[in-house]
Amino acid sequence: MSEPGKSMPGRARRVRRRVQVWAKRRLPPGVRLLAGLALMVGGVLGFLPVLGFWMFPLGVAVAALDVVPVWRQLKGRSRR
C-alpha cells in the first residue's frame, strides 16, 4: 500500500502548484501566458516522444495566472 498523501492525484496537484508559484515569481505576465500556450501546444503533441499529455493541464494552469486577472477586469468594467 502507498503512504497517505503519496497518491498520484495528490502528487500531481503539488507539482502543478509548485510550477504555478515558480512561474508567478520568476516570469513576467506576458511571458507566463506564452509559456502556458507553449505547454498546451506541447500537450496536444503528446503522442511524440519527450512531449507528453501532462503538458496540456500544466499549460492551462500557467496561462490562467494571466488570464484570470484579465477576465476579472473585463467583468468589472462591464458592470460599471
Short mmCIF file of N, CA, C and O in Angstrom, two decimals:
data_model
loop_
_atom_site.label_atom_id
_atom_site.label_comp_id
_atom_site.label_asym_id
_atom_site.label_seq_id
_atom_site.Cartn_x
_atom_site.Cartn_y
_atom_site.Cartn_z
N MET A 1 0.84 -1.18 0.00
CA MET A 1 0.00 0.00 0.00
C MET A 1 0.88 1.25 0.00
O MET A 1 1.96 1.26 0.54
N SER A 2 0.38 2.29 -0.60
CA SER A 2 1.13 3.55 -0.63
C SER A 2 0.82 4.35 0.63
O SER A 2 -0.21 4.18 1.28
N GLU A 3 1.73 5.25 0.93
CA GLU A 3 1.56 6.08 2.12
C GLU A 3 0.51 7.15 1.85
O GLU A 3 0.32 7.57 0.72
N PRO A 4 -0.15 7.64 2.90
CA PRO A 4 -1.14 8.71 2.70
C PRO A 4 -0.44 9.96 2.17
O PRO A 4 0.66 10.31 2.57
N GLY A 5 -1.10 10.64 1.26
CA GLY A 5 -0.53 11.86 0.69
C GLY A 5 0.42 11.59 -0.46
O GLY A 5 0.93 12.50 -1.08
N LYS A 6 0.70 10.32 -0.75
CA LYS A 6 1.63 9.97 -1.82
C LYS A 6 0.89 9.48 -3.06
O LYS A 6 1.49 8.92 -3.95
N SER A 7 -0.42 9.70 -3.11
CA SER A 7 -1.19 9.23 -4.25
C SER A 7 -0.85 10.06 -5.49
O SER A 7 -0.34 11.17 -5.40
N MET A 8 -1.14 9.53 -6.63
CA MET A 8 -0.81 10.19 -7.88
C MET A 8 -1.55 11.53 -8.04
O MET A 8 -0.92 12.52 -8.39
N PRO A 9 -2.85 11.62 -7.76
CA PRO A 9 -3.51 12.93 -7.88
C PRO A 9 -2.95 13.96 -6.91
O PRO A 9 -2.78 15.13 -7.25
N GLY A 10 -2.63 13.55 -5.71
CA GLY A 10 -2.04 14.47 -4.74
C GLY A 10 -0.67 14.96 -5.18
O GLY A 10 -0.34 16.13 -5.04
N ARG A 11 0.10 14.05 -5.72
CA ARG A 11 1.43 14.41 -6.22
C ARG A 11 1.32 15.36 -7.41
O ARG A 11 2.07 16.33 -7.51
N ALA A 12 0.37 15.10 -8.29
CA ALA A 12 0.17 15.96 -9.47
C ALA A 12 -0.25 17.36 -9.03
O ALA A 12 0.21 18.36 -9.61
N ARG A 13 -1.10 17.46 -8.02
CA ARG A 13 -1.52 18.78 -7.52
C ARG A 13 -0.34 19.54 -6.95
O ARG A 13 -0.20 20.75 -7.16
N ARG A 14 0.53 18.84 -6.22
CA ARG A 14 1.71 19.51 -5.64
C ARG A 14 2.65 20.01 -6.72
O ARG A 14 3.16 21.13 -6.64
N VAL A 15 2.86 19.20 -7.74
CA VAL A 15 3.74 19.61 -8.84
C VAL A 15 3.15 20.81 -9.58
O VAL A 15 3.84 21.78 -9.88
N ARG A 16 1.84 20.77 -9.86
CA ARG A 16 1.19 21.88 -10.54
C ARG A 16 1.31 23.16 -9.73
O ARG A 16 1.63 24.22 -10.25
N ARG A 17 1.09 23.04 -8.45
CA ARG A 17 1.16 24.22 -7.59
C ARG A 17 2.58 24.78 -7.55
O ARG A 17 2.77 26.01 -7.59
N ARG A 18 3.59 23.92 -7.48
CA ARG A 18 4.98 24.38 -7.47
C ARG A 18 5.33 25.10 -8.76
O ARG A 18 6.01 26.13 -8.74
N VAL A 19 4.85 24.57 -9.88
CA VAL A 19 5.13 25.22 -11.17
C VAL A 19 4.42 26.56 -11.24
O VAL A 19 4.99 27.56 -11.72
N GLN A 20 3.19 26.64 -10.76
CA GLN A 20 2.47 27.92 -10.76
C GLN A 20 3.18 28.96 -9.90
O GLN A 20 3.32 30.11 -10.31
N VAL A 21 3.63 28.58 -8.73
CA VAL A 21 4.33 29.52 -7.85
C VAL A 21 5.63 29.97 -8.50
O VAL A 21 5.96 31.16 -8.50
N TRP A 22 6.37 29.03 -9.09
CA TRP A 22 7.62 29.38 -9.75
C TRP A 22 7.37 30.35 -10.90
O TRP A 22 8.06 31.35 -11.05
N ALA A 23 6.35 30.07 -11.72
CA ALA A 23 6.05 30.93 -12.87
C ALA A 23 5.60 32.31 -12.41
O ALA A 23 5.98 33.32 -13.01
N LYS A 24 4.82 32.37 -11.35
CA LYS A 24 4.33 33.66 -10.87
C LYS A 24 5.47 34.52 -10.33
O LYS A 24 5.49 35.73 -10.51
N ARG A 25 6.44 33.89 -9.69
CA ARG A 25 7.56 34.63 -9.12
C ARG A 25 8.61 35.02 -10.15
O ARG A 25 9.21 36.08 -10.07
N ARG A 26 8.87 34.17 -11.11
CA ARG A 26 10.02 34.34 -12.00
C ARG A 26 9.71 34.85 -13.40
O ARG A 26 10.61 35.34 -14.07
N LEU A 27 8.49 34.70 -13.87
CA LEU A 27 8.17 35.09 -15.24
C LEU A 27 7.28 36.32 -15.25
O LEU A 27 6.31 36.40 -14.50
N PRO A 28 7.58 37.29 -16.13
CA PRO A 28 6.69 38.44 -16.26
C PRO A 28 5.35 38.02 -16.87
O PRO A 28 5.26 36.99 -17.54
N PRO A 29 4.31 38.83 -16.67
CA PRO A 29 2.96 38.43 -17.10
C PRO A 29 2.83 37.99 -18.55
O PRO A 29 2.23 36.97 -18.84
N GLY A 30 3.35 38.69 -19.51
CA GLY A 30 3.21 38.29 -20.90
C GLY A 30 3.91 36.98 -21.21
O GLY A 30 3.43 36.16 -21.99
N VAL A 31 5.05 36.78 -20.59
CA VAL A 31 5.82 35.55 -20.82
C VAL A 31 5.11 34.35 -20.21
O VAL A 31 5.14 33.25 -20.76
N ARG A 32 4.43 34.55 -19.08
CA ARG A 32 3.67 33.46 -18.47
C ARG A 32 2.60 32.94 -19.42
O ARG A 32 2.41 31.73 -19.57
N LEU A 33 1.90 33.86 -20.06
CA LEU A 33 0.85 33.45 -20.99
C LEU A 33 1.45 32.69 -22.17
O LEU A 33 0.93 31.64 -22.58
N LEU A 34 2.55 33.18 -22.72
CA LEU A 34 3.20 32.49 -23.83
C LEU A 34 3.73 31.12 -23.41
O LEU A 34 3.63 30.15 -24.16
N ALA A 35 4.29 31.03 -22.20
CA ALA A 35 4.78 29.74 -21.71
C ALA A 35 3.62 28.76 -21.53
O ALA A 35 3.74 27.58 -21.87
N GLY A 36 2.51 29.24 -21.02
CA GLY A 36 1.33 28.38 -20.87
C GLY A 36 0.82 27.89 -22.21
O GLY A 36 0.47 26.72 -22.37
N LEU A 37 0.77 28.79 -23.20
CA LEU A 37 0.33 28.39 -24.53
C LEU A 37 1.29 27.38 -25.16
O LEU A 37 0.88 26.43 -25.81
N ALA A 38 2.61 27.59 -24.94
CA ALA A 38 3.60 26.64 -25.47
C ALA A 38 3.44 25.27 -24.83
O ALA A 38 3.54 24.23 -25.51
N LEU A 39 3.16 25.23 -23.54
CA LEU A 39 2.93 23.95 -22.87
C LEU A 39 1.68 23.27 -23.41
O LEU A 39 1.66 22.04 -23.58
N MET A 40 0.64 24.06 -23.69
CA MET A 40 -0.59 23.47 -24.23
C MET A 40 -0.35 22.89 -25.62
O MET A 40 -0.85 21.81 -25.94
N VAL A 41 0.41 23.59 -26.46
CA VAL A 41 0.72 23.07 -27.78
C VAL A 41 1.54 21.79 -27.65
O VAL A 41 1.29 20.81 -28.36
N GLY A 42 2.49 21.77 -26.73
CA GLY A 42 3.26 20.55 -26.49
C GLY A 42 2.39 19.41 -26.00
O GLY A 42 2.62 18.25 -26.32
N GLY A 43 1.37 19.74 -25.23
CA GLY A 43 0.46 18.72 -24.73
C GLY A 43 -0.39 18.11 -25.83
O GLY A 43 -0.71 16.93 -25.80
N VAL A 44 -0.75 18.93 -26.81
CA VAL A 44 -1.52 18.41 -27.94
C VAL A 44 -0.68 17.43 -28.74
O VAL A 44 -1.18 16.46 -29.30
N LEU A 45 0.64 17.68 -28.77
CA LEU A 45 1.55 16.79 -29.49
C LEU A 45 2.10 15.70 -28.56
O LEU A 45 3.21 15.21 -28.76
N GLY A 46 1.35 15.32 -27.58
CA GLY A 46 1.80 14.38 -26.56
C GLY A 46 2.10 12.99 -27.04
O GLY A 46 2.75 12.22 -26.34
N PHE A 47 1.66 12.64 -28.23
CA PHE A 47 1.95 11.31 -28.75
C PHE A 47 3.41 11.18 -29.18
O PHE A 47 3.90 10.09 -29.39
N LEU A 48 4.11 12.31 -29.32
CA LEU A 48 5.52 12.27 -29.69
C LEU A 48 6.37 11.95 -28.46
O LEU A 48 5.98 12.24 -27.33
N PRO A 49 7.56 11.37 -28.67
CA PRO A 49 8.44 11.14 -27.53
C PRO A 49 8.85 12.49 -26.91
O PRO A 49 8.76 13.50 -27.55
N VAL A 50 9.26 12.54 -25.72
CA VAL A 50 9.69 13.72 -24.95
C VAL A 50 8.50 14.56 -24.52
O VAL A 50 8.37 14.91 -23.38
N LEU A 51 7.60 14.91 -25.45
CA LEU A 51 6.42 15.68 -25.10
C LEU A 51 5.41 14.74 -24.46
O LEU A 51 5.43 13.53 -24.70
N GLY A 52 4.52 15.27 -23.68
CA GLY A 52 3.55 14.40 -23.05
C GLY A 52 2.23 15.09 -22.85
O GLY A 52 2.12 16.32 -22.88
N PHE A 53 1.19 14.30 -22.66
CA PHE A 53 -0.14 14.85 -22.45
C PHE A 53 -0.23 15.60 -21.12
O PHE A 53 -1.14 16.39 -20.92
N TRP A 54 0.72 15.39 -20.22
CA TRP A 54 0.76 16.08 -18.95
C TRP A 54 1.00 17.58 -19.15
O TRP A 54 0.70 18.38 -18.26
N MET A 55 1.53 17.96 -20.30
CA MET A 55 1.86 19.36 -20.55
C MET A 55 0.62 20.23 -20.73
O MET A 55 0.65 21.42 -20.42
N PHE A 56 -0.47 19.67 -21.23
CA PHE A 56 -1.66 20.48 -21.50
C PHE A 56 -2.28 21.05 -20.22
O PHE A 56 -2.48 22.27 -20.13
N PRO A 57 -2.60 20.23 -19.21
CA PRO A 57 -3.18 20.82 -18.00
C PRO A 57 -2.22 21.76 -17.28
O PRO A 57 -2.63 22.76 -16.69
N LEU A 58 -0.92 21.48 -17.36
CA LEU A 58 0.05 22.36 -16.74
C LEU A 58 0.09 23.70 -17.47
O LEU A 58 0.18 24.77 -16.85
N GLY A 59 -0.02 23.67 -18.79
CA GLY A 59 -0.08 24.89 -19.57
C GLY A 59 -1.31 25.72 -19.25
O GLY A 59 -1.24 26.95 -19.16
N VAL A 60 -2.44 25.06 -19.05
CA VAL A 60 -3.66 25.76 -18.68
C VAL A 60 -3.47 26.44 -17.32
O VAL A 60 -3.87 27.60 -17.12
N ALA A 61 -2.85 25.75 -16.39
CA ALA A 61 -2.63 26.32 -15.05
C ALA A 61 -1.71 27.53 -15.10
O ALA A 61 -1.94 28.54 -14.43
N VAL A 62 -0.65 27.48 -15.92
CA VAL A 62 0.29 28.60 -16.02
C VAL A 62 -0.36 29.77 -16.75
O VAL A 62 -0.25 30.92 -16.33
N ALA A 63 -1.07 29.50 -17.83
CA ALA A 63 -1.73 30.57 -18.59
C ALA A 63 -2.84 31.22 -17.76
O ALA A 63 -3.10 32.42 -17.89
N ALA A 64 -3.48 30.46 -16.89
CA ALA A 64 -4.55 31.00 -16.06
C ALA A 64 -4.05 32.08 -15.11
O ALA A 64 -4.82 32.94 -14.69
N LEU A 65 -2.77 32.07 -14.79
CA LEU A 65 -2.22 33.11 -13.93
C LEU A 65 -2.39 34.48 -14.57
O LEU A 65 -2.51 35.48 -13.87
N ASP A 66 -2.36 34.57 -15.90
CA ASP A 66 -2.53 35.83 -16.60
C ASP A 66 -3.96 36.06 -17.06
O ASP A 66 -4.42 37.19 -17.11
N VAL A 67 -4.66 35.02 -17.41
CA VAL A 67 -5.99 35.18 -17.99
C VAL A 67 -7.03 35.55 -16.93
O VAL A 67 -7.90 36.38 -17.18
N VAL A 68 -6.95 34.97 -15.76
CA VAL A 68 -7.95 35.23 -14.72
C VAL A 68 -8.00 36.71 -14.34
O VAL A 68 -9.10 37.28 -14.29
N PRO A 69 -6.88 37.40 -14.10
CA PRO A 69 -6.98 38.83 -13.78
C PRO A 69 -7.59 39.66 -14.92
O PRO A 69 -8.32 40.60 -14.68
N VAL A 70 -7.32 39.28 -16.16
CA VAL A 70 -7.89 40.00 -17.30
C VAL A 70 -9.40 39.82 -17.31
O VAL A 70 -10.15 40.79 -17.51
N TRP A 71 -9.88 38.59 -17.10
CA TRP A 71 -11.32 38.36 -17.05
C TRP A 71 -11.97 39.14 -15.93
O TRP A 71 -13.06 39.68 -16.09
N ARG A 72 -11.30 39.21 -14.79
CA ARG A 72 -11.87 39.98 -13.67
C ARG A 72 -11.98 41.45 -14.01
O ARG A 72 -12.97 42.10 -13.67
N GLN A 73 -10.97 41.99 -14.68
CA GLN A 73 -11.03 43.40 -15.09
C GLN A 73 -12.15 43.64 -16.09
O GLN A 73 -12.87 44.62 -15.99
N LEU A 74 -12.29 42.74 -17.05
CA LEU A 74 -13.35 42.90 -18.04
C LEU A 74 -14.74 42.81 -17.41
O LEU A 74 -15.64 43.56 -17.77
N LYS A 75 -14.91 41.89 -16.48
CA LYS A 75 -16.20 41.77 -15.80
C LYS A 75 -16.49 43.01 -14.97
O LYS A 75 -17.61 43.48 -14.92
N GLY A 76 -15.47 43.54 -14.33
CA GLY A 76 -15.65 44.75 -13.52
C GLY A 76 -16.01 45.95 -14.37
O GLY A 76 -16.84 46.77 -13.97
N ARG A 77 -15.43 46.08 -15.52
CA ARG A 77 -15.73 47.20 -16.42
C ARG A 77 -17.12 47.08 -17.02
O ARG A 77 -17.80 48.08 -17.25
N SER A 78 -17.57 45.87 -17.29
CA SER A 78 -18.89 45.69 -17.90
C SER A 78 -20.01 45.99 -16.90
O SER A 78 -21.11 46.32 -17.29
N ARG A 79 -19.73 45.86 -15.64
CA ARG A 79 -20.75 46.11 -14.61
C ARG A 79 -20.93 47.62 -14.36
O ARG A 79 -21.96 48.04 -13.88
N ARG A 80 -19.92 48.39 -14.65
CA ARG A 80 -20.00 49.84 -14.37
C ARG A 80 -20.83 50.57 -15.38
O ARG A 80 -21.10 50.29 -16.44
#
